[in-house]
XYZ file of C-alpha atoms in Angstrom:
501
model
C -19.453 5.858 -9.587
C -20.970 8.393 -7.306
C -21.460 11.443 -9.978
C -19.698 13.824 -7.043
C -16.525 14.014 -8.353
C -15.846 17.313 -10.736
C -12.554 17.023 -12.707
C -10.350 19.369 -15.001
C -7.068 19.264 -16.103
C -5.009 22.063 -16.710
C -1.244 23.242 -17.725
C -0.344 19.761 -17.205
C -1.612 19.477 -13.329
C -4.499 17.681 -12.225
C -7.521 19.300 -10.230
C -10.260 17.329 -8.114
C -12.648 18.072 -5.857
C -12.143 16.549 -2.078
C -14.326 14.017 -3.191
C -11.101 11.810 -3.727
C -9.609 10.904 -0.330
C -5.777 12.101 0.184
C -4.987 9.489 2.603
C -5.939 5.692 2.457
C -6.066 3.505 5.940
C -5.000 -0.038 5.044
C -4.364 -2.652 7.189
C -0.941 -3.412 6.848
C 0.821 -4.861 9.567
C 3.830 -2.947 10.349
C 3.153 -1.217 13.376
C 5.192 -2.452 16.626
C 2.322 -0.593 19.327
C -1.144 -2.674 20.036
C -3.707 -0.160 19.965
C -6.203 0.245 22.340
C -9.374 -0.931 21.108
C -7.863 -4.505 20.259
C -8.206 -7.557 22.853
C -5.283 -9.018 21.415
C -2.063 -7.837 19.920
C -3.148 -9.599 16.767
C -5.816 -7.737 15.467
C -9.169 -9.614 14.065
C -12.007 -8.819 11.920
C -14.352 -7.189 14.554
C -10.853 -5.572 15.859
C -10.774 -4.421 11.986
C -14.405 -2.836 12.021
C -13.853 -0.914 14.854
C -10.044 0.460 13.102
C -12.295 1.401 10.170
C -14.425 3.722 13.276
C -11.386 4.459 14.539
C -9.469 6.260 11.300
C -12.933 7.855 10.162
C -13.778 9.958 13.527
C -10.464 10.108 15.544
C -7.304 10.259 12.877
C -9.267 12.181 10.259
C -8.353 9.361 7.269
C -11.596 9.686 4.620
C -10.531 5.966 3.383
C -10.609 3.279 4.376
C -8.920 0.093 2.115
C -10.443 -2.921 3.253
C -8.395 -6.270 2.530
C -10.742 -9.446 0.970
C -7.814 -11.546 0.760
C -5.833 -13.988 3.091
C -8.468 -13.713 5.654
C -12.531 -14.449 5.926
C -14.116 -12.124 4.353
C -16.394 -10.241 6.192
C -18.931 -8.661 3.579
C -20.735 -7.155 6.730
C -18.592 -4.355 6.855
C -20.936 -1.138 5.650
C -23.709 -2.594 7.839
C -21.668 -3.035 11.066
C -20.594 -0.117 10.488
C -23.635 1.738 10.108
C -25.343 0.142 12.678
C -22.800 0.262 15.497
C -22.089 4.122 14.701
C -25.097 5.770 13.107
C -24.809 9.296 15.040
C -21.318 9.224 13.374
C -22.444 8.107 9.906
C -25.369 9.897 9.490
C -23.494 13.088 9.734
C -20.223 11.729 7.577
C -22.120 9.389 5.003
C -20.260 6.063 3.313
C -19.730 6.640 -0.478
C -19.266 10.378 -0.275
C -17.919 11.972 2.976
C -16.107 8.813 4.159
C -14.770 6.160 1.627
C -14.141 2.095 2.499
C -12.159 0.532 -0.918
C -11.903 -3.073 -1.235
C -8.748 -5.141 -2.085
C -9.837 -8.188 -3.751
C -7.644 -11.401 -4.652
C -5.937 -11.590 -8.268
C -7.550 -14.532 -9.621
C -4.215 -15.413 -11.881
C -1.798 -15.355 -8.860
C -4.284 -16.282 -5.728
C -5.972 -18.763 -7.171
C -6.987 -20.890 -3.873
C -8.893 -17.684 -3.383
C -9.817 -16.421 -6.567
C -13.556 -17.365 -5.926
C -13.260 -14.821 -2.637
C -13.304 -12.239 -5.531
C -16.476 -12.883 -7.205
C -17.929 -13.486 -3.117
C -17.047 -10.108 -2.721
C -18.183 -8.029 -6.186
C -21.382 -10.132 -5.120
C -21.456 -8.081 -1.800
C -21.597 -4.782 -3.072
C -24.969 -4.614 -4.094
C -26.282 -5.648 -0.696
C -24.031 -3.276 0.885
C -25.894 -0.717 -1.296
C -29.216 -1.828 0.006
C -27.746 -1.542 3.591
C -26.720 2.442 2.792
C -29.693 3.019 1.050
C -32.081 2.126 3.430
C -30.141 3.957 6.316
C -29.723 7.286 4.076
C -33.006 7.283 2.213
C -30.472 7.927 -1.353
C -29.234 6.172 -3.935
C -25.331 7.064 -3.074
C -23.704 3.517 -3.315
C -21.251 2.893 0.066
C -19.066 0.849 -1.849
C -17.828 1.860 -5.408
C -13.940 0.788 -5.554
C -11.750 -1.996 -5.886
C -8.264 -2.907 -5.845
C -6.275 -5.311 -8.125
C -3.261 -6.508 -6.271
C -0.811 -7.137 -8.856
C -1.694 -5.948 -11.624
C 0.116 -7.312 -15.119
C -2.128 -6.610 -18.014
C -5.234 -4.510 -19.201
C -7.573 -7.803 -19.198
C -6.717 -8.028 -15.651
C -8.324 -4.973 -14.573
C -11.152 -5.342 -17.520
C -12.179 -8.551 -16.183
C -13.363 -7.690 -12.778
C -15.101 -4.414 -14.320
C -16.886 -6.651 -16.850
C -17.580 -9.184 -14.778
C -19.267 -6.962 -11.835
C -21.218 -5.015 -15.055
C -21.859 -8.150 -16.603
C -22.586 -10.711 -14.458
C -23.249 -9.605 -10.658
C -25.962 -6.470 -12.020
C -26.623 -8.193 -15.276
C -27.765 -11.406 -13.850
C -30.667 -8.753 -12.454
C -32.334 -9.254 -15.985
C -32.640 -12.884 -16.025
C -35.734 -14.662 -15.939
C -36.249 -17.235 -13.738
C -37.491 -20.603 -15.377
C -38.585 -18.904 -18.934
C -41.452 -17.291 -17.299
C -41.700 -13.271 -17.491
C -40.597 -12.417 -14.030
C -36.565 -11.481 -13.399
C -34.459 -11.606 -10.960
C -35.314 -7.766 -10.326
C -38.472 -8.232 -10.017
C -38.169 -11.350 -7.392
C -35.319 -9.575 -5.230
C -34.542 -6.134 -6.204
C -32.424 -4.031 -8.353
C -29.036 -3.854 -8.183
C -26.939 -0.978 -7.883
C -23.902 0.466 -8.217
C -23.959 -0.087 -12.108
C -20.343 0.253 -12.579
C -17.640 0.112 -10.060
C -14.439 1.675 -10.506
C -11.285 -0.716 -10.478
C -7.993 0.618 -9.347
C -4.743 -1.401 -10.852
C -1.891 -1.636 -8.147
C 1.317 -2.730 -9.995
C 3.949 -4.137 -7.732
C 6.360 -5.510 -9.835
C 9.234 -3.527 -12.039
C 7.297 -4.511 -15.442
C 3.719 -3.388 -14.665
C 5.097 0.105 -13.026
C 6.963 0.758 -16.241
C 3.985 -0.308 -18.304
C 1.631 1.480 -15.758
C 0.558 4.270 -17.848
C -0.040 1.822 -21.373
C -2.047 -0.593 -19.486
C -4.412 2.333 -17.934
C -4.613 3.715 -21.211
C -5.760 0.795 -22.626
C -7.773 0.014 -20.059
C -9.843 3.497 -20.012
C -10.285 3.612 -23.941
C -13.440 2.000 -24.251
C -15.132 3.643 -20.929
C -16.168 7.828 -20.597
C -14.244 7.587 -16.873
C -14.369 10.702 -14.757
C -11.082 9.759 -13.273
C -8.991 7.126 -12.866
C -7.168 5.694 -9.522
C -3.459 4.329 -9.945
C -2.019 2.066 -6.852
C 2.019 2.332 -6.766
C 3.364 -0.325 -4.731
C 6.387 0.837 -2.650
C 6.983 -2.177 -0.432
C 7.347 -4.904 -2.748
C 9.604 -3.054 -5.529
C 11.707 -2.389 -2.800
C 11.968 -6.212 -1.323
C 12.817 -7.083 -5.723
C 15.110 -4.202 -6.254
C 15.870 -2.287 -3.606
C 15.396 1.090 -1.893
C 16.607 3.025 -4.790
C 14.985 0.908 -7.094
C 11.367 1.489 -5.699
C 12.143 5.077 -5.549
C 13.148 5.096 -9.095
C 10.574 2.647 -10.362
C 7.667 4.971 -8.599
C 9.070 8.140 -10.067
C 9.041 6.612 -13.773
C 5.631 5.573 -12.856
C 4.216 9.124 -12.147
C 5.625 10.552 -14.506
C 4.087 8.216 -17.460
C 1.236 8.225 -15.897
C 1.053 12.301 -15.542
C 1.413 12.227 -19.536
C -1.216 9.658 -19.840
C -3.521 12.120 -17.994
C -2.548 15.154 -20.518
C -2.727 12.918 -23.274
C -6.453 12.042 -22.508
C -7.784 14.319 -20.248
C -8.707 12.022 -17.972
C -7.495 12.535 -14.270
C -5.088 9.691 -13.555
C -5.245 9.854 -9.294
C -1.747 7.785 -8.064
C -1.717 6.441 -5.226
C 1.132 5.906 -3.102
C 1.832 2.580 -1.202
C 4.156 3.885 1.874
C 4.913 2.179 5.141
C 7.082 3.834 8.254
C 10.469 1.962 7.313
C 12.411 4.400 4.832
C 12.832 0.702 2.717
C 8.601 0.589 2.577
C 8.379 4.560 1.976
C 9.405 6.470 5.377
C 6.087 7.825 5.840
C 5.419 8.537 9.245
C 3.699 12.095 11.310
C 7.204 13.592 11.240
C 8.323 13.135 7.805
C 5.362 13.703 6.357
C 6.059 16.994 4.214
C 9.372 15.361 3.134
C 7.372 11.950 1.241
C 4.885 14.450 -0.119
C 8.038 16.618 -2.041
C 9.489 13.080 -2.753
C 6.370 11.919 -4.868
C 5.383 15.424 -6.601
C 1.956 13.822 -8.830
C 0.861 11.418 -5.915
C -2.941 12.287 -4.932
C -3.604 9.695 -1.811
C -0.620 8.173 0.404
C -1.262 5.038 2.680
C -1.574 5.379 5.784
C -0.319 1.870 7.728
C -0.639 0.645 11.091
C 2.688 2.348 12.096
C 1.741 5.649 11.242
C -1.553 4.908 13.573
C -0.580 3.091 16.040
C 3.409 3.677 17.142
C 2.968 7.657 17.642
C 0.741 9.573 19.831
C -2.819 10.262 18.711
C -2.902 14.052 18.348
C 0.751 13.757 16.007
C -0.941 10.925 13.700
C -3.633 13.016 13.207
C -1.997 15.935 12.355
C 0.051 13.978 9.962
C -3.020 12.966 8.219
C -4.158 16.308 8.605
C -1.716 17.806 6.497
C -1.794 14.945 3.783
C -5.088 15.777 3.077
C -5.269 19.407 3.144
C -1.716 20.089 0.819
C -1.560 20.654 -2.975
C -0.920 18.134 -5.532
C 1.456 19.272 -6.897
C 1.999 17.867 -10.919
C 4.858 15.375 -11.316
C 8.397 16.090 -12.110
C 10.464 14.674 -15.243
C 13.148 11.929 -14.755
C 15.379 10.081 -17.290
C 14.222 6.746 -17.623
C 16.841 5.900 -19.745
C 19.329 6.878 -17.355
C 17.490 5.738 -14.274
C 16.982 2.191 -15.675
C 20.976 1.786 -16.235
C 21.437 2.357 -12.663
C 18.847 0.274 -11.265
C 20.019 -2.625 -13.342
C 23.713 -2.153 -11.960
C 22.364 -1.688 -8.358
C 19.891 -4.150 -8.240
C 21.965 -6.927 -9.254
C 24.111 -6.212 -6.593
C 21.202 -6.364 -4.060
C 19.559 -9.327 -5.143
C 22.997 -10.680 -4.224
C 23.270 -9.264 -1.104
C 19.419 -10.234 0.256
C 20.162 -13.944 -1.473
C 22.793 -14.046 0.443
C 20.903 -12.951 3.618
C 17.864 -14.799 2.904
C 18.848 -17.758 5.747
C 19.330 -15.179 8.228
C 15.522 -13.633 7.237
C 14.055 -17.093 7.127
C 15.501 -17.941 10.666
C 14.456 -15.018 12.203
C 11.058 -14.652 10.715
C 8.950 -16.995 12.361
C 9.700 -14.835 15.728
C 8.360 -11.603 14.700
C 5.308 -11.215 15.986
C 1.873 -10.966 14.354
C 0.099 -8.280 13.681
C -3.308 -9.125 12.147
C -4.974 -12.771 11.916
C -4.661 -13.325 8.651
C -2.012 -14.112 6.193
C -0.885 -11.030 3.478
C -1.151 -12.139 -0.040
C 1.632 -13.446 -2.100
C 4.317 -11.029 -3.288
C 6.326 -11.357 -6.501
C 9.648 -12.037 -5.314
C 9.287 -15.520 -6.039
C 8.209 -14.400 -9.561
C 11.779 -12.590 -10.542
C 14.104 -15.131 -12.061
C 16.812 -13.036 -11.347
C 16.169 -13.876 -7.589
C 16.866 -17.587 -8.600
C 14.988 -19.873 -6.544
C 15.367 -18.110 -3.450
C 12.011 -17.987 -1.272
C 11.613 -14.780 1.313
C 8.700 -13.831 3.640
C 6.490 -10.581 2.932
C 8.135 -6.885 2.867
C 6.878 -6.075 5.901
C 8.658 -9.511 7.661
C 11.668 -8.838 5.704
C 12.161 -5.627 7.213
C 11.790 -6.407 10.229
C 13.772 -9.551 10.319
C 16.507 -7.309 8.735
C 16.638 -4.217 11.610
C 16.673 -6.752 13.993
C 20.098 -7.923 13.314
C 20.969 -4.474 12.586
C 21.427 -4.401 8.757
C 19.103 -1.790 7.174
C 17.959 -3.471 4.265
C 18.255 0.485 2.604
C 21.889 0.123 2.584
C 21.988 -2.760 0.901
C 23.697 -2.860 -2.885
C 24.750 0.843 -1.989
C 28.574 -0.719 -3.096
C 27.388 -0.718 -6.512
C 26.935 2.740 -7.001
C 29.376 4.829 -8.670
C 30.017 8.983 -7.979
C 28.053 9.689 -11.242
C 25.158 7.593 -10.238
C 24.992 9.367 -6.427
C 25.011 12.817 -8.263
C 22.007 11.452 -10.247
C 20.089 10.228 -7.198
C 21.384 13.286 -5.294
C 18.974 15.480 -8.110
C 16.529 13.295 -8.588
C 15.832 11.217 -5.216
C 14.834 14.414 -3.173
C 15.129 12.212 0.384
C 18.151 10.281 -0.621
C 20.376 11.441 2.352
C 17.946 12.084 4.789
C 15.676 8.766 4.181
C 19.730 6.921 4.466
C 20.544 9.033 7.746
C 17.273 7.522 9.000
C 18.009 4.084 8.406
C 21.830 4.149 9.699
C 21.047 4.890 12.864
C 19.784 1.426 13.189
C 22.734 -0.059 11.531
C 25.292 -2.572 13.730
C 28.604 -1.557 11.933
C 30.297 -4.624 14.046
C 27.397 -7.235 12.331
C 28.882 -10.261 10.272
C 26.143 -10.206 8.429
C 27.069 -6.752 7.214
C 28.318 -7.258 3.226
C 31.808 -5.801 2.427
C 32.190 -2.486 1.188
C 28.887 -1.578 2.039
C 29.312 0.318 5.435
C 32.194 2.476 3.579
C 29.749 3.096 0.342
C 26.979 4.484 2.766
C 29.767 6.949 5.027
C 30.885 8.760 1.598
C 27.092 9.654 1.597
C 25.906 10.135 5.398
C 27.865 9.637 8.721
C 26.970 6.577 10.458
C 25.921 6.990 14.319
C 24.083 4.100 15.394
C 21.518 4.140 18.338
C 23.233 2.739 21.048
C 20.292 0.752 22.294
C 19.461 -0.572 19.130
C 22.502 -1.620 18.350
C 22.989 -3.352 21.556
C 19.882 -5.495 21.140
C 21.302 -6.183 17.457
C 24.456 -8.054 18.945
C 21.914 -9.685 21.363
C 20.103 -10.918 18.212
C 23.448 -11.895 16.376
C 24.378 -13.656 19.238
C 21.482 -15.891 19.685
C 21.392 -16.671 15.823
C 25.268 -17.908 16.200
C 24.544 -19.909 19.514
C 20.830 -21.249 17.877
C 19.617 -19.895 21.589
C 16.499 -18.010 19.560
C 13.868 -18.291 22.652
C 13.819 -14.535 23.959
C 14.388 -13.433 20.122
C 10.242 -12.003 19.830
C 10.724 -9.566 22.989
C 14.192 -8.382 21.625
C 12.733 -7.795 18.414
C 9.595 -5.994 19.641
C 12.184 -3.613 21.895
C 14.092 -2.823 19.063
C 10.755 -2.118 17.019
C 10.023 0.518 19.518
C 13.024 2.393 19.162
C 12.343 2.238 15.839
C 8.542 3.041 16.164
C 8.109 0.336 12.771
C 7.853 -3.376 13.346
C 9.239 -3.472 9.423
């Protein structure tokens, strides 16, 4: 921990100092544009160093998340960095000013990389020794990690422990039962402590959010604590209105957890530029932030960076990090869970259903980084059967193209009680489904029944003329298995869109 964060809670709202970041860079690959300091549409590690440059000084991001898994690992980051840009990072310093979290493989789901995650807790103290000799303090450029897929409390406990325990521990050691340490032969290490930050991505760790923090924090005097919501993922398992639900119930336990103890519980909010991975984007920006009253950081993707002009993505993030948190707002769990279960089985049907279609079309949308995302937990949801999809982002994407928003999916199931609910709860429901119809081919077969007639007693549906055009293009190829031309349709209907997925 860096000792600059101040914290106090008060009428049930949360207040922080700036030293928390209000938007996160990640490197998620959703974005359709290539940007300009990239040699190749697919963007690579030294591509990835100069992004990290690139959000810092030009966008005005103060994090950036940087992804140890489904790649190599470069642990060189804070001194490329600081070496490559020290005008820039001597005036905005790593570990206070400007923040780079890392997101480390889940040992009990990755484990062909789980040994990448004890590579990279390793790093951190030489990445200290980098900062420190370039700064002349003892302010540690790397403090945070994040869990992908977070289940239990020992999950999160393990990589604290183990960082405390054996990575600065080992510093007491002595070498060969004489009296000299480890220490003594290469250094101390430092930080002592890093902070962890759970992400739960599936529908039983964001209900149980709040009870695994808590038992997480209760043997530890934490300043704050850092929550990751997943909104990509929940929606690819249950559906748009699912995630939305599922992330509401989430801040609000978690916003009792934080009265409860007094600690600040920071959430974090996982959104792409689709409305099905969050609708985040420079123009809807003030809507997301009433959507998710309690959030503290949002992600910012490559969509949001990349697919819009500079000076708009930068006001965007601009007015993410200068706005109020605002404390989260009650919802009826009870009530909310009976109409996910009722919608989400129809879904699940629908995508299952679909799931050929996806898998066909997948292997033609483009890439966007070289490296492969880690594993999701759709496979992990026996109520999907034994169906096997890509990533959210893939899905998405595969799922515009033929013109079939996945947002409008199991919208059939939902009955005039349940759209008053959403209507008072969901504060975006009919303008995040406006933004997805216009993308919708009315005329697709893949289209389920009832569905197109369940979304126009909620919005009108106008498609985009152009869109939908290259949608029956798609369609058409699929049905004649003529699939050659099917990457530059999808990447034109990606820039109408200004999303990949």
């Amino acid at each position: 921990m860096t000792g600059t964060t101040t914290t106090t809670t008060s009428n049930h709202q949360t207040n922080l100092t700036h030293d928390i970041p209000r938007t996160m860079s990640t490197q998620h690959p959703d974005n359709v544009t290539t940007p300009f300091f990239a040699a190749n549409p697919e963007l690579s590690g030294e591509d990835e160093v100069r992004e990290a440059f690139y959000i810092f000084s030009h966008l005005g991001c103060r994090e950036q998340m940087w992804d140890c898994e489904g790649k190599e690992v470069d642990n060189f980051v804070v001194k490329k960095l600081l070496s490559r840009y020290p005008e820039y990072f001597h005036k905005n310093q790593l570990g206070k000013n400007r923040l780079l979290t890392l997101r480390v493989p889940n040992p009990e789901f990755e484990r062909a990389e789980a040994k990448i995650l004890l590579e990279t807790l390793g790093s951190i103290p030489r990445s200290y020794d980098i900062a420190s000799l370039f700064y002349g303090d003892e302010t540690p450029p790397i403090f945070e990690v994040i869990l992908p897929m977070t289940t239990s409390y020992s999950s999160i406990d393990n990589i604290y422990q183990y960082y405390r325990d054996f990575v600065v521990g080992q510093q007491h050691q002595r070498l060969g039962g004489r009296d000299s340490t480890i220490a003594d032969w290469i250094g101390s290490f430092h930080p002592d402590r890093i902070n962890v930050i759970p992400l739960f991505e599936d529908r039983d760790g964001m209900l149980n959010a709040a009870s695994i923090v808590r038992r997480y924090m209760q043997d530890k005097n934490l300043p704050y604590q850092r929550v990751f919501l997943a909104r990509s993922d929940p929606a690819v398992n249950y559906g748009q209105i699912g995630a939305i639900l599922l992330n509401k119930i989430a801040l609000w336990n978690l916003s009792k957890l934080s009265d409860e103890t007094g600690v600040p519980i920071c959430p974090i909010i996982g959104a792409g530029s689709a409305p099905f991975r969050g609708n985040l984007r420079p123009d809807t920006v003030q809507r997301v932030v009433q959507e998710y009253p309690g959030a503290y950081t949002f992600t910012i993707q490559s969509a949001f960076k990349y697919d819009y002009p500079l000076s708009e993505a930068a006001e965007g993030i601009r007015f993410l990090e200068e706005r109020s948190i605002e404390p989260a707002t009650y919802i009826d769990e009870e009530e909310s869970l009976i109409l996910l279960d009722r919608y989400s089985a129809e879904y699940q049907k629908q995508i299952i259903a679909l799931a050929p279609m996806i898998n066909r079309i997948a292997g033609h949308i483009p890439g966007r980084r070289k490296r492969k995302l880690h594993i999701g937990l759709f496979g992990y949801s026996r109520s999907m059967g034994e169906v096997s999809l890509p990533r959210a982002i893939t899905v998405t994407a595969a799922l515009y193209s033929i013109g079939i928003p996945p947002e409008i999916l199991g919208m059939n199931a939902l009955t005039p009680d349940d759209i008053a609910f959403l209507k008072s709860t969901y504060v975006n429901f009919e303008s995040d489904m406006a933004d997805a119809v216009r993308f919708l081919n009315p005329d697709s077969v893949f289209l389920p029944q009832g569905v197109a007639q369940a979304v126009e007693e909620i919005v009108p549906i106008r498609p985009d003329p152009e869109h939908q055009e290259i949608a029956r293009r798609i369609e058409k190829g699929l049905a004649a298995c003529q699939m050659e031309s099917f990457t530059d349709l999808i990447l034109q209907a990606g820039h109408i869109r200004k999303f990949l997925g």
